[in-house]
Each structure stands twice: as C-alpha cells, then as structure tokens.
PDB file of C-alpha atoms in Angstrom:
ATOM      1  CA  MET A   1     -27.205  40.321 -18.943  1.00  0.00           C
ATOM      2  CA  ASN A   2     -29.055  40.364 -22.282  1.00  0.00           C
ATOM      3  CA  LEU A   3     -28.181  43.019 -24.790  1.00  0.00           C
ATOM      4  CA  ILE A   4     -31.346  44.994 -25.568  1.00  0.00           C
ATOM      5  CA  SER A   5     -30.223  48.196 -27.187  1.00  0.00           C
ATOM      6  CA  CYS A   6     -27.432  50.105 -28.897  1.00  0.00           C
ATOM      7  CA  LEU A   7     -26.543  53.668 -29.729  1.00  0.00           C
ATOM      8  CA  ILE A   8     -26.606  54.458 -33.436  1.00  0.00           C
ATOM      9  CA  PHE A   9     -24.550  57.407 -34.499  1.00  0.00           C
ATOM     10  CA  GLY A  10     -24.557  59.538 -37.663  1.00  0.00           C
ATOM     11  CA  LEU A  11     -21.392  58.858 -39.573  1.00  0.00           C
ATOM     12  CA  VAL A  12     -18.624  60.520 -41.498  1.00  0.00           C
ATOM     13  CA  ALA A  13     -15.865  58.654 -43.323  1.00  0.00           C
ATOM     14  CA  CYS A  14     -13.979  56.488 -40.844  1.00  0.00           C
ATOM     15  CA  GLY A  15     -15.804  58.233 -37.988  1.00  0.00           C
ATOM     16  CA  CYS A  16     -19.049  58.911 -36.249  1.00  0.00           C
ATOM     17  CA  GLU A  17     -20.946  61.671 -34.496  1.00  0.00           C
ATOM     18  CA  SER A  18     -23.770  61.242 -31.985  1.00  0.00           C
ATOM     19  CA  SER A  19     -27.239  61.136 -33.503  1.00  0.00           C
ATOM     20  CA  GLU A  20     -30.550  59.549 -32.469  1.00  0.00           C
ATOM     21  CA  PRO A  21     -30.285  57.548 -29.220  1.00  0.00           C
ATOM     22  CA  GLN A  22     -30.991  53.836 -28.700  1.00  0.00           C
ATOM     23  CA  THR A  23     -32.364  51.600 -31.391  1.00  0.00           C
ATOM     24  CA  GLN A  24     -33.401  47.980 -30.808  1.00  0.00           C
ATOM     25  CA  ILE A  25     -30.971  45.342 -32.102  1.00  0.00           C
ATOM     26  CA  GLU A  26     -30.948  41.580 -31.912  1.00  0.00           C
ATOM     27  CA  LYS A  27     -29.252  39.649 -29.140  1.00  0.00           C
ATOM     28  CA  PRO A  28     -25.519  39.407 -29.941  1.00  0.00           C
ATOM     29  CA  VAL A  29     -24.282  36.185 -31.506  1.00  0.00           C
ATOM     30  CA  GLU A  30     -22.272  33.940 -29.190  1.00  0.00           C
ATOM     31  CA  ALA A  31     -19.213  32.101 -30.451  1.00  0.00           C
ATOM     32  CA  THR A  32     -19.495  28.312 -30.473  1.00  0.00           C
ATOM     33  CA  ASP A  33     -15.734  27.850 -30.734  1.00  0.00           C
ATOM     34  CA  GLY A  34     -13.886  29.879 -28.118  1.00  0.00           C
ATOM     35  CA  GLY A  35     -14.530  33.545 -27.585  1.00  0.00           C
ATOM     36  CA  TYR A  36     -12.630  36.644 -26.509  1.00  0.00           C
ATOM     37  CA  LEU A  37      -9.972  37.325 -23.904  1.00  0.00           C
ATOM     38  CA  PHE A  38      -9.700  40.873 -22.554  1.00  0.00           C
ATOM     39  CA  ALA A  39      -6.379  41.498 -20.775  1.00  0.00           C
ATOM     40  CA  HIS A  40      -6.655  44.825 -18.998  1.00  0.00           C
ATOM     41  CA  MET A  41      -5.823  46.995 -16.011  1.00  0.00           C
ATOM     42  CA  THR A  42      -8.263  48.480 -13.524  1.00  0.00           C
ATOM     43  CA  ASP A  43      -8.460  51.982 -12.098  1.00  0.00           C
ATOM     44  CA  ASP A  44      -7.636  50.652  -8.623  1.00  0.00           C
ATOM     45  CA  ASN A  45      -4.697  48.557  -9.871  1.00  0.00           C
ATOM     46  CA  TYR A  46      -3.206  50.575 -12.696  1.00  0.00           C
ATOM     47  CA  GLY A  47      -0.284  48.693 -14.231  1.00  0.00           C
ATOM     48  CA  SER A  48      -1.461  45.207 -13.214  1.00  0.00           C
ATOM     49  CA  ILE A  49      -3.012  42.675 -15.605  1.00  0.00           C
ATOM     50  CA  PHE A  50      -6.468  41.135 -15.226  1.00  0.00           C
ATOM     51  CA  TYR A  51      -8.382  38.681 -17.420  1.00  0.00           C
ATOM     52  CA  SER A  52     -12.011  38.954 -18.511  1.00  0.00           C
ATOM     53  CA  VAL A  53     -13.696  36.625 -21.013  1.00  0.00           C
ATOM     54  CA  SER A  54     -16.715  36.733 -23.292  1.00  0.00           C
ATOM     55  CA  ARG A  55     -18.443  34.535 -25.867  1.00  0.00           C
ATOM     56  CA  ASP A  56     -19.996  37.463 -27.730  1.00  0.00           C
ATOM     57  CA  ALA A  57     -17.686  40.481 -27.090  1.00  0.00           C
ATOM     58  CA  TYR A  58     -20.617  42.360 -25.513  1.00  0.00           C
ATOM     59  CA  ASN A  59     -21.054  40.687 -22.111  1.00  0.00           C
ATOM     60  CA  TRP A  60     -17.980  39.969 -20.020  1.00  0.00           C
ATOM     61  CA  GLU A  61     -16.924  38.089 -16.888  1.00  0.00           C
ATOM     62  CA  THR A  62     -13.804  39.057 -14.941  1.00  0.00           C
ATOM     63  CA  LEU A  63     -11.864  35.978 -13.812  1.00  0.00           C
ATOM     64  CA  ASN A  64      -9.653  35.028 -10.865  1.00  0.00           C
ATOM     65  CA  ASP A  65     -12.075  36.601  -8.397  1.00  0.00           C
ATOM     66  CA  GLY A  66     -10.994  40.035  -9.605  1.00  0.00           C
ATOM     67  CA  ARG A  67      -7.318  39.485  -8.774  1.00  0.00           C
ATOM     68  CA  THR A  68      -4.370  39.988 -11.098  1.00  0.00           C
ATOM     69  CA  VAL A  69      -3.455  36.893 -13.118  1.00  0.00           C
ATOM     70  CA  LEU A  70       0.246  37.725 -13.326  1.00  0.00           C
ATOM     71  CA  PRO A  71       1.568  39.474 -10.190  1.00  0.00           C
ATOM     72  CA  ALA A  72       5.026  40.085 -11.710  1.00  0.00           C
ATOM     73  CA  TYR A  73       3.569  42.012 -14.652  1.00  0.00           C
ATOM     74  CA  TYR A  74       3.688  45.821 -14.603  1.00  0.00           C
ATOM     75  CA  GLY A  75       2.764  47.824 -17.664  1.00  0.00           C
ATOM     76  CA  HIS A  76       0.007  48.455 -20.218  1.00  0.00           C
ATOM     77  CA  PRO A  77      -1.169  45.011 -21.400  1.00  0.00           C
ATOM     78  CA  ASP A  78      -0.943  44.352 -25.129  1.00  0.00           C
ATOM     79  CA  ILE A  79      -0.783  40.708 -26.180  1.00  0.00           C
ATOM     80  CA  CYS A  80       0.415  39.855 -29.697  1.00  0.00           C
ATOM     81  CA  LYS A  81      -0.237  36.491 -31.350  1.00  0.00           C
ATOM     82  CA  GLY A  82       2.994  35.681 -33.137  1.00  0.00           C
ATOM     83  CA  ARG A  83       4.809  32.984 -35.025  1.00  0.00           C
ATOM     84  CA  ASP A  84       5.261  30.661 -32.051  1.00  0.00           C
ATOM     85  CA  GLY A  85       2.874  31.793 -29.351  1.00  0.00           C
ATOM     86  CA  TYR A  86       1.926  35.001 -27.607  1.00  0.00           C
ATOM     87  CA  TYR A  87       4.115  37.971 -26.658  1.00  0.00           C
ATOM     88  CA  MET A  88       3.773  41.133 -24.604  1.00  0.00           C
ATOM     89  CA  ILE A  89       6.050  43.745 -23.043  1.00  0.00           C
ATOM     90  CA  SER A  90       6.165  45.088 -19.495  1.00  0.00           C
ATOM     91  CA  VAL A  91       8.654  46.928 -17.286  1.00  0.00           C
ATOM     92  CA  LYS A  92      10.375  45.639 -14.161  1.00  0.00           C
ATOM     93  CA  LYS A  93       8.886  48.022 -11.633  1.00  0.00           C
ATOM     94  CA  GLY A  94      11.228  50.677 -10.319  1.00  0.00           C
ATOM     95  CA  THR A  95      14.127  49.749 -12.628  1.00  0.00           C
ATOM     96  CA  GLY A  96      13.146  50.836 -16.133  1.00  0.00           C
ATOM     97  CA  ILE A  97      14.175  47.412 -17.469  1.00  0.00           C
ATOM     98  CA  PRO A  98      11.823  46.264 -20.268  1.00  0.00           C
ATOM     99  CA  LEU A  99      10.632  42.660 -20.051  1.00  0.00           C
ATOM    100  CA  LEU A 100       9.489  40.471 -22.941  1.00  0.00           C
ATOM    101  CA  TRP A 101       6.845  37.903 -21.967  1.00  0.00           C
ATOM    102  CA  HIS A 102       6.074  34.719 -23.927  1.00  0.00           C
ATOM    103  CA  SER A 103       3.315  32.115 -23.585  1.00  0.00           C
ATOM    104  CA  THR A 104       1.923  29.298 -25.707  1.00  0.00           C
ATOM    105  CA  ASP A 105      -1.398  29.007 -23.853  1.00  0.00           C
ATOM    106  CA  LEU A 106      -2.129  32.494 -22.364  1.00  0.00           C
ATOM    107  CA  VAL A 107      -1.902  30.937 -18.891  1.00  0.00           C
ATOM    108  CA  ASN A 108       1.767  30.145 -18.320  1.00  0.00           C
ATOM    109  CA  TRP A 109       4.081  33.096 -19.009  1.00  0.00           C
ATOM    110  CA  LYS A 110       7.871  33.459 -18.882  1.00  0.00           C
ATOM    111  CA  ASN A 111       9.851  36.678 -19.260  1.00  0.00           C
ATOM    112  CA  THR A 112      13.302  37.723 -20.414  1.00  0.00           C
ATOM    113  CA  LYS A 113      15.004  41.108 -20.172  1.00  0.00           C
ATOM    114  CA  LEU A 114      15.258  43.479 -23.085  1.00  0.00           C
ATOM    115  CA  ALA A 115      17.986  46.100 -23.347  1.00  0.00           C
ATOM    116  CA  LYS A 116      16.853  49.640 -22.549  1.00  0.00           C
ATOM    117  CA  SER A 117      18.518  50.712 -25.781  1.00  0.00           C
ATOM    118  CA  VAL A 118      15.737  49.032 -27.784  1.00  0.00           C
ATOM    119  CA  PHE A 119      13.604  52.032 -26.820  1.00  0.00           C
ATOM    120  CA  ASN A 120      16.053  54.631 -25.521  1.00  0.00           C
ATOM    121  CA  LYS A 121      18.071  54.881 -28.724  1.00  0.00           C
ATOM    122  CA  ILE A 122      15.507  57.471 -29.851  1.00  0.00           C
ATOM    123  CA  LYS A 123      17.367  60.009 -27.685  1.00  0.00           C
ATOM    124  CA  GLU A 124      20.563  59.604 -29.708  1.00  0.00           C
ATOM    125  CA  LEU A 125      18.824  59.375 -33.079  1.00  0.00           C
ATOM    126  CA  HIS A 126      15.893  61.758 -32.750  1.00  0.00           C
ATOM    127  CA  GLY A 127      16.260  63.778 -29.538  1.00  0.00           C
ATOM    128  CA  TYR A 128      13.176  62.243 -27.906  1.00  0.00           C
ATOM    129  CA  THR A 129      13.180  60.798 -24.394  1.00  0.00           C
ATOM    130  CA  ASN A 130      11.206  57.878 -22.980  1.00  0.00           C
ATOM    131  CA  GLU A 131       9.680  57.848 -19.554  1.00  0.00           C
ATOM    132  CA  GLU A 132      10.879  54.523 -18.169  1.00  0.00           C
ATOM    133  CA  THR A 133       7.823  53.766 -16.033  1.00  0.00           C
ATOM    134  CA  TYR A 134       5.896  52.291 -18.980  1.00  0.00           C
ATOM    135  CA  TYR A 135       7.994  53.187 -22.071  1.00  0.00           C
ATOM    136  CA  GLY A 136       4.985  54.760 -23.720  1.00  0.00           C
ATOM    137  CA  ALA A 137       2.788  51.645 -23.498  1.00  0.00           C
ATOM    138  CA  PRO A 138       4.484  49.465 -26.186  1.00  0.00           C
ATOM    139  CA  LYS A 139       2.199  47.661 -28.657  1.00  0.00           C
ATOM    140  CA  MET A 140       3.201  44.762 -30.875  1.00  0.00           C
ATOM    141  CA  PHE A 141       1.950  43.308 -34.158  1.00  0.00           C
ATOM    142  CA  TYR A 142       3.179  40.230 -36.019  1.00  0.00           C
ATOM    143  CA  ASP A 143       3.294  40.776 -39.766  1.00  0.00           C
ATOM    144  CA  GLU A 144       2.948  37.350 -41.352  1.00  0.00           C
ATOM    145  CA  PRO A 145       3.941  38.351 -44.926  1.00  0.00           C
ATOM    146  CA  SER A 146       7.328  39.689 -43.778  1.00  0.00           C
ATOM    147  CA  ASP A 147       7.649  37.317 -40.794  1.00  0.00           C
ATOM    148  CA  GLN A 148       8.616  40.102 -38.409  1.00  0.00           C
ATOM    149  CA  TYR A 149       7.264  41.947 -35.406  1.00  0.00           C
ATOM    150  CA  ILE A 150       6.704  45.680 -35.268  1.00  0.00           C
ATOM    151  CA  ILE A 151       6.759  47.309 -31.823  1.00  0.00           C
ATOM    152  CA  THR A 152       5.254  50.784 -31.544  1.00  0.00           C
ATOM    153  CA  TRP A 153       5.438  53.210 -28.636  1.00  0.00           C
ATOM    154  CA  HIS A 154       5.206  56.939 -27.990  1.00  0.00           C
ATOM    155  CA  ALA A 155       7.697  59.376 -26.481  1.00  0.00           C
ATOM    156  CA  GLY A 156       8.042  63.133 -26.030  1.00  0.00           C
ATOM    157  CA  LEU A 157      10.732  65.781 -26.024  1.00  0.00           C
ATOM    158  CA  THR A 158      11.221  65.961 -22.265  1.00  0.00           C
ATOM    159  CA  GLY A 159      10.524  62.482 -20.929  1.00  0.00           C
ATOM    160  CA  ASP A 160       8.414  64.029 -18.168  1.00  0.00           C
ATOM    161  CA  ASP A 161       4.702  63.265 -18.391  1.00  0.00           C
ATOM    162  CA  SER A 162       3.845  66.022 -15.923  1.00  0.00           C
ATOM    163  CA  ASP A 163       3.754  68.986 -18.297  1.00  0.00           C
ATOM    164  CA  ALA A 164       1.670  69.963 -21.298  1.00  0.00           C
ATOM    165  CA  ARG A 165       4.687  70.264 -23.612  1.00  0.00           C
ATOM    166  CA  GLU A 166       5.460  66.606 -23.077  1.00  0.00           C
ATOM    167  CA  TRP A 167       2.034  65.516 -24.305  1.00  0.00           C
ATOM    168  CA  ASP A 168       1.961  68.053 -27.146  1.00  0.00           C
ATOM    169  CA  SER A 169       5.246  66.613 -28.404  1.00  0.00           C
ATOM    170  CA  LYS A 170       4.245  62.922 -28.266  1.00  0.00           C
ATOM    171  CA  ARG A 171       5.232  61.045 -31.410  1.00  0.00           C
ATOM    172  CA  THR A 172       4.983  57.362 -32.305  1.00  0.00           C
ATOM    173  CA  PHE A 173       8.153  55.352 -32.941  1.00  0.00           C
ATOM    174  CA  TYR A 174       8.652  51.800 -34.166  1.00  0.00           C
ATOM    175  CA  THR A 175      11.285  49.101 -34.248  1.00  0.00           C
ATOM    176  CA  LEU A 176      11.305  45.804 -36.170  1.00  0.00           C
ATOM    177  CA  THR A 177      12.556  42.397 -35.093  1.00  0.00           C
ATOM    178  CA  LYS A 178      12.341  38.794 -36.222  1.00  0.00           C
ATOM    179  CA  ASP A 179      13.804  37.122 -33.133  1.00  0.00           C
ATOM    180  CA  PHE A 180      13.652  39.659 -30.237  1.00  0.00           C
ATOM    181  CA  LYS A 181      17.442  39.619 -30.199  1.00  0.00           C
ATOM    182  CA  THR A 182      18.231  42.018 -33.017  1.00  0.00           C
ATOM    183  CA  PHE A 183      16.164  45.188 -33.417  1.00  0.00           C
ATOM    184  CA  SER A 184      16.167  47.834 -36.125  1.00  0.00           C
ATOM    185  CA  ASP A 185      16.973  51.409 -35.174  1.00  0.00           C
ATOM    186  CA  PRO A 186      13.796  53.161 -33.965  1.00  0.00           C
ATOM    187  CA  GLN A 187      12.149  55.486 -36.453  1.00  0.00           C
ATOM    188  CA  PHE A 188       9.151  57.813 -36.592  1.00  0.00           C
ATOM    189  CA  LEU A 189       6.117  55.862 -37.805  1.00  0.00           C
ATOM    190  CA  PHE A 190       4.183  58.822 -39.205  1.00  0.00           C
ATOM    191  CA  SER A 191       4.881  61.835 -41.388  1.00  0.00           C
ATOM    192  CA  PHE A 192       1.509  63.543 -41.571  1.00  0.00           C
ATOM    193  CA  THR A 193       0.882  66.729 -43.524  1.00  0.00           C
ATOM    194  CA  GLY A 194      -1.383  69.755 -43.484  1.00  0.00           C
ATOM    195  CA  ALA A 195      -3.567  70.197 -40.405  1.00  0.00           C
ATOM    196  CA  ASP A 196      -2.202  66.942 -38.948  1.00  0.00           C
ATOM    197  CA  GLU A 197       1.485  67.708 -39.530  1.00  0.00           C
ATOM    198  CA  ASP A 198       2.187  68.382 -35.840  1.00  0.00           C
ATOM    199  CA  MET A 199      -0.337  65.869 -34.511  1.00  0.00           C
ATOM    200  CA  ALA A 200       0.605  64.281 -31.194  1.00  0.00           C
ATOM    201  CA  THR A 201      -0.146  60.541 -31.227  1.00  0.00           C
ATOM    202  CA  ILE A 202      -0.230  57.844 -28.564  1.00  0.00           C
ATOM    203  CA  ASP A 203      -1.490  54.258 -28.132  1.00  0.00           C
ATOM    204  CA  VAL A 204      -0.952  53.225 -31.757  1.00  0.00           C
ATOM    205  CA  ILE A 205      -1.846  49.668 -32.774  1.00  0.00           C
ATOM    206  CA  ILE A 206      -1.252  48.151 -36.226  1.00  0.00           C
ATOM    207  CA  ARG A 207      -3.677  45.774 -37.958  1.00  0.00           C
ATOM    208  CA  ARG A 208      -3.824  44.301 -41.473  1.00  0.00           C
ATOM    209  CA  GLN A 209      -6.874  43.776 -43.663  1.00  0.00           C
ATOM    210  CA  GLY A 210      -6.375  42.493 -47.182  1.00  0.00           C
ATOM    211  CA  ASP A 211      -3.291  44.147 -48.636  1.00  0.00           C
ATOM    212  CA  SER A 212      -3.548  47.259 -46.454  1.00  0.00           C
ATOM    213  CA  TYR A 213      -2.187  48.163 -43.038  1.00  0.00           C
ATOM    214  CA  TYR A 214      -4.134  50.289 -40.576  1.00  0.00           C
ATOM    215  CA  ALA A 215      -2.705  52.346 -37.722  1.00  0.00           C
ATOM    216  CA  ILE A 216      -5.370  52.956 -35.078  1.00  0.00           C
ATOM    217  CA  MET A 217      -4.367  55.796 -32.773  1.00  0.00           C
ATOM    218  CA  LYS A 218      -5.353  58.447 -30.304  1.00  0.00           C
ATOM    219  CA  ASP A 219      -5.124  62.040 -31.509  1.00  0.00           C
ATOM    220  CA  GLU A 220      -3.443  63.377 -28.368  1.00  0.00           C
ATOM    221  CA  ARG A 221      -3.940  67.044 -29.190  1.00  0.00           C
ATOM    222  CA  THR A 222      -6.242  69.140 -27.061  1.00  0.00           C
ATOM    223  CA  GLN A 223      -9.588  70.153 -28.489  1.00  0.00           C
ATOM    224  CA  ASP A 224      -8.377  73.755 -28.433  1.00  0.00           C
ATOM    225  CA  ALA A 225      -5.608  72.762 -30.877  1.00  0.00           C
ATOM    226  CA  ALA A 226      -7.744  70.313 -32.896  1.00  0.00           C
ATOM    227  CA  PRO A 227     -11.438  71.143 -32.333  1.00  0.00           C
ATOM    228  CA  GLU A 228     -12.779  68.330 -34.540  1.00  0.00           C
ATOM    229  CA  THR A 229     -10.471  65.479 -33.514  1.00  0.00           C
ATOM    230  CA  GLY A 230      -8.626  66.209 -30.259  1.00  0.00           C
ATOM    231  CA  LYS A 231      -8.670  63.337 -27.734  1.00  0.00           C
ATOM    232  CA  THR A 232     -10.429  60.973 -30.167  1.00  0.00           C
ATOM    233  CA  ILE A 233      -9.581  57.731 -31.969  1.00  0.00           C
ATOM    234  CA  ARG A 234      -8.626  57.936 -35.653  1.00  0.00           C
ATOM    235  CA  ILE A 235      -7.244  55.554 -38.300  1.00  0.00           C
ATOM    236  CA  ALA A 236      -4.479  55.978 -40.892  1.00  0.00           C
ATOM    237  CA  LYS A 237      -3.847  53.584 -43.784  1.00  0.00           C
ATOM    238  CA  SER A 238      -0.802  52.356 -45.718  1.00  0.00           C
ATOM    239  CA  PRO A 239       0.092  49.761 -48.381  1.00  0.00           C
ATOM    240  CA  ALA A 240       3.179  48.842 -46.311  1.00  0.00           C
ATOM    241  CA  LEU A 241       3.774  47.893 -42.681  1.00  0.00           C
ATOM    242  CA  THR A 242       6.038  50.851 -41.906  1.00  0.00           C
ATOM    243  CA  GLY A 243       4.308  53.343 -44.188  1.00  0.00           C
ATOM    244  CA  PRO A 244       4.058  55.885 -45.498  1.00  0.00           C
ATOM    245  CA  TYR A 245       0.688  56.175 -43.753  1.00  0.00           C
ATOM    246  CA  SER A 246      -2.030  58.493 -44.988  1.00  0.00           C
ATOM    247  CA  ASN A 247      -3.230  61.334 -42.839  1.00  0.00           C
ATOM    248  CA  PRO A 248      -5.681  59.797 -40.376  1.00  0.00           C
ATOM    249  CA  GLY A 249      -9.373  59.848 -41.227  1.00  0.00           C
ATOM    250  CA  ALA A 250     -12.165  61.554 -39.336  1.00  0.00           C
ATOM    251  CA  ARG A 251     -12.683  60.756 -35.698  1.00  0.00           C
ATOM    252  CA  ILE A 252     -14.421  57.500 -34.741  1.00  0.00           C
ATOM    253  CA  THR A 253     -15.213  58.429 -31.144  1.00  0.00           C
ATOM    254  CA  PRO A 254     -17.374  61.407 -30.074  1.00  0.00           C
ATOM    255  CA  LEU A 255     -15.917  64.708 -28.891  1.00  0.00           C
ATOM    256  CA  ASP A 256     -17.850  64.768 -25.618  1.00  0.00           C
ATOM    257  CA  ARG A 257     -15.985  61.687 -24.289  1.00  0.00           C
ATOM    258  CA  TRP A 258     -12.198  61.573 -24.397  1.00  0.00           C
ATOM    259  CA  HIS A 259     -10.876  58.225 -25.613  1.00  0.00           C
ATOM    260  CA  GLU A 260      -7.554  56.390 -25.768  1.00  0.00           C
ATOM    261  CA  ALA A 261      -6.061  52.844 -25.804  1.00  0.00           C
ATOM    262  CA  PRO A 262      -7.952  51.524 -28.871  1.00  0.00           C
ATOM    263  CA  ILE A 263      -8.504  47.798 -29.420  1.00  0.00           C
ATOM    264  CA  VAL A 264      -9.597  46.065 -32.640  1.00  0.00           C
ATOM    265  CA  VAL A 265     -10.810  42.444 -32.940  1.00  0.00           C
ATOM    266  CA  PRO A 266     -12.852  40.552 -35.557  1.00  0.00           C
ATOM    267  CA  THR A 267     -16.571  40.105 -34.963  1.00  0.00           C
ATOM    268  CA  VAL A 268     -17.887  36.700 -33.912  1.00  0.00           C
ATOM    269  CA  ASN A 269     -18.851  35.760 -37.476  1.00  0.00           C
ATOM    270  CA  GLY A 270     -15.675  37.248 -38.933  1.00  0.00           C
ATOM    271  CA  ASN A 271     -17.599  39.590 -41.221  1.00  0.00           C
ATOM    272  CA  GLY A 272     -16.452  42.790 -39.579  1.00  0.00           C
ATOM    273  CA  PHE A 273     -14.617  44.369 -36.677  1.00  0.00           C
ATOM    274  CA  TYR A 274     -15.237  45.598 -33.164  1.00  0.00           C
ATOM    275  CA  LEU A 275     -13.288  48.628 -32.007  1.00  0.00           C
ATOM    276  CA  PHE A 276     -13.092  49.306 -28.280  1.00  0.00           C
ATOM    277  CA  SER A 277     -11.587  52.451 -26.787  1.00  0.00           C
ATOM    278  CA  GLU A 278     -11.171  53.603 -23.225  1.00  0.00           C
ATOM    279  CA  ASN A 279     -13.497  56.426 -22.246  1.00  0.00           C
ATOM    280  CA  TYR A 280     -11.000  57.238 -19.535  1.00  0.00           C
ATOM    281  CA  PRO A 281     -11.039  56.888 -16.632  1.00  0.00           C
ATOM    282  CA  HIS A 282     -14.498  55.347 -16.648  1.00  0.00           C
ATOM    283  CA  GLN A 283     -14.891  52.351 -18.955  1.00  0.00           C
ATOM    284  CA  TYR A 284     -14.425  51.073 -22.488  1.00  0.00           C
ATOM    285  CA  ASP A 285     -16.871  52.009 -25.259  1.00  0.00           C
ATOM    286  CA  MET A 286     -17.600  49.782 -28.276  1.00  0.00           C
ATOM    287  CA  PHE A 287     -17.916  50.482 -32.003  1.00  0.00           C
ATOM    288  CA  GLU A 288     -18.558  48.179 -34.972  1.00  0.00           C
ATOM    289  CA  ALA A 289     -17.874  48.267 -38.719  1.00  0.00           C
ATOM    290  CA  GLU A 290     -17.796  45.853 -41.641  1.00  0.00           C
ATOM    291  CA  SER A 291     -14.326  47.088 -42.603  1.00  0.00           C
ATOM    292  CA  LEU A 292     -11.482  48.927 -40.937  1.00  0.00           C
ATOM    293  CA  ASP A 293     -12.251  51.692 -43.428  1.00  0.00           C
ATOM    294  CA  GLY A 294     -15.554  52.203 -41.581  1.00  0.00           C
ATOM    295  CA  PRO A 295     -18.128  53.580 -41.219  1.00  0.00           C
ATOM    296  CA  TRP A 296     -18.346  52.865 -37.487  1.00  0.00           C
ATOM    297  CA  LYS A 297     -21.449  52.582 -35.296  1.00  0.00           C
ATOM    298  CA  GLU A 298     -21.396  52.743 -31.512  1.00  0.00           C
ATOM    299  CA  ARG A 299     -22.790  49.685 -29.734  1.00  0.00           C
ATOM    300  CA  TYR A 300     -23.968  49.039 -26.206  1.00  0.00           C
ATOM    301  CA  PHE A 301     -21.158  47.443 -24.181  1.00  0.00           C
ATOM    302  CA  ALA A 302     -21.792  45.526 -20.947  1.00  0.00           C
ATOM    303  CA  GLY A 303     -18.498  45.903 -19.125  1.00  0.00           C
ATOM    304  CA  PRO A 304     -16.182  44.874 -17.658  1.00  0.00           C
ATOM    305  CA  LYS A 305     -14.760  47.534 -15.352  1.00  0.00           C
ATOM    306  CA  ALA A 306     -11.456  48.012 -17.138  1.00  0.00           C
ATOM    307  CA  ARG A 307      -8.710  50.447 -18.002  1.00  0.00           C
ATOM    308  CA  HIS A 308      -6.049  50.238 -20.731  1.00  0.00           C
ATOM    309  CA  GLY A 309      -5.867  46.754 -22.275  1.00  0.00           C
ATOM    310  CA  CYS A 310      -6.124  44.490 -25.321  1.00  0.00           C
ATOM    311  CA  MET A 311      -8.405  41.766 -26.682  1.00  0.00           C
ATOM    312  CA  LEU A 312      -7.789  38.491 -28.497  1.00  0.00           C
ATOM    313  CA  ARG A 313     -10.080  36.119 -30.348  1.00  0.00           C
ATOM    314  CA  VAL A 314      -9.195  32.722 -28.829  1.00  0.00           C
ATOM    315  CA  ASN A 315     -10.174  29.170 -29.799  1.00  0.00           C
ATOM    316  CA  GLU A 316     -12.083  26.734 -27.598  1.00  0.00           C
ATOM    317  CA  THR A 317      -8.965  24.964 -26.299  1.00  0.00           C
ATOM    318  CA  GLU A 318      -7.469  28.277 -25.195  1.00  0.00           C
ATOM    319  CA  TYR A 319     -10.780  29.513 -23.792  1.00  0.00           C
ATOM    320  CA  GLN A 320     -11.248  26.404 -21.656  1.00  0.00           C
ATOM    321  CA  ALA A 321      -7.624  26.503 -20.441  1.00  0.00           C
ATOM    322  CA  ILE A 322      -8.126  30.103 -19.292  1.00  0.00           C
ATOM    323  CA  LEU A 323     -11.374  29.202 -17.518  1.00  0.00           C
ATOM    324  CA  LYS A 324      -9.748  26.186 -15.847  1.00  0.00           C
ATOM    325  CA  ALA A 325      -6.854  28.299 -14.580  1.00  0.00           C
ATOM    326  CA  TYR A 326      -8.747  31.376 -13.419  1.00  0.00           C
ATOM    327  CA  LYS A 327     -12.486  30.754 -12.993  1.00  0.00           C
ATOM    328  CA  GLN A 328     -13.339  30.536  -9.290  1.00  0.00           C
TER     329      GLN A 328
END
C-alpha cells in the first residue's frame, strides 16, 4: 500500500490538537539497510507475542502467518537492546513468576527466572501491590553512559485492576541492574508537582537524546479528573536517568481517542523520531517530530492490527534473519 496522505494537527509544546484534515505528503522513505521490527500482541491473543516488519515504519507485514513467534511468552512485549544482545520480561502464566528473556538475533530466545521480590518489594517499602498477571507491563532501557539497565513498571494501592481506585492510584516504579542478578530497591520514578502531583501513570518508557532523558508515559487519569490530558500520551524530561523528571508536557495524542503503550523509534534517516501509541483497543496511531521535545505531527499509519507492543530499528542482517525464520 502506498502512503498518500497524513493528518496534520495544530500543535502545542510537546503535544498536538486536531486541526485541518489530510494534507498530501511524499511517499515514505524506505530503509536500504534493515528496517523495523514491531513485537506486539493482538486483541484476539492478548499476552502473546507476534512479529511484524517494515522498511519504512508506515507499511507493515505481519510474519509467521499471523501466529505467535514465541509460544512460551506471556506478557506485554518490550524488547530492550542491551550490552550483549536483546532482553525482555514476561510472566510464567498462572504462577506470577517473572521471566527474563535474552536473544542475540531476535529469533532464538532463552529465559531464566527472576525472583518475585524484584517487583514485589514495593509492598514492603512503599505499600503498593503488584498484580502478578503482568506485573504492570515492565519496560526496560539500557543506559550506555552508566552501563546499567532501568526497569520501569506500574502498580497500585490494591493490586486489583478491577476497581477505579486501583487505576487512580497507579504509580511508576523503577529498579536498576547491571547483571540481572543484583537489583536496586524499587523506588518511585516521578515526583510531580502542582496539577500533576497526584497523576496516575502507566506504560512508561525511557529514552535518551543528547544529554537528556525522556520518560514517555500515559496519563492514566480520567478526563473528568484531568480534562486536558486524561488518557493521553505525555513526556517528562530529566538530566539524569532516574530523575528528577520535570512535570510532563502537554498531551501529544488527541482527547477524542484514548491512548496508551507508547513506542518511540528513530526515523529512517535518523533525523527525528516516530512515536506510536495504542488507540485502544483498535490500532496504533503514529506521530512524528524532529526531537523528543516536539512538536509532534500525526501521520497516516498503515497497520498492522496490533495491541500493546514495542518497535526496534534493526540492521539488514537481523532483518533478513527474522524474514528467514518467520516469513511464510
């Protein structure tokens, strides 16, 4: 499918609001070395992991004839490129045991068990409780300057996702590790002030641009509680990996579509960023900016049919290995 149009939105700092519809843009640039891997769930198979690939980040093909690529995986896919390969976290279904997955080629994966205390120590330290089905969808980022991994996840005061109080109380925690054997005590990642002081946050990912760190998150508050930002994607900034982070900027995603599970990857030419967020439970929407500071413009996005996931920019060797393993 050729890309023929995009939605351009009027902008505020680090955000956007819907404006004039559809303006012609050029055909998206295709990568000549590799492309993008989208590891995601589907609405019909929530918790499983599927692979889709693209050369341009706009048009996607789901691989493996639409079947899961890793039957033993159960969780919210988030793949981190680290010091010695790729990592992600899942949960052994029905047990609450966290699993750490490792791969050097994005095709062959092995897992080892993590102690529940890596996440559950927040009960003892902070009074918050994890639900052990997904452990708040853990995300991971490798910080090259400090040679350590930060794992972020969200938890509430009851540990029961069925009631409103649980979601209103969601806060983001983090732990640090260099070797996945020793972990720092979990701490709150944010300490916002003013109108955002009691902001519920979920699905936080960390990225670095220049000397700054960016926390891309979902404002989990209802639109009754936060009329201008509830259920949208926002970005906070810090000079250090663990903060302190600024209050998040204005919303990036529109109010008329609730979004979560943000993804950020570099553009094909490396001169900017694509931000994808799940317009749940329908599909992902796409935004673009020259900097993580914004401003962001919404772009037309041609699939795939996906729920909560992550994207990676992969080289040609990795791209071809994925195609060889999973293209039917």
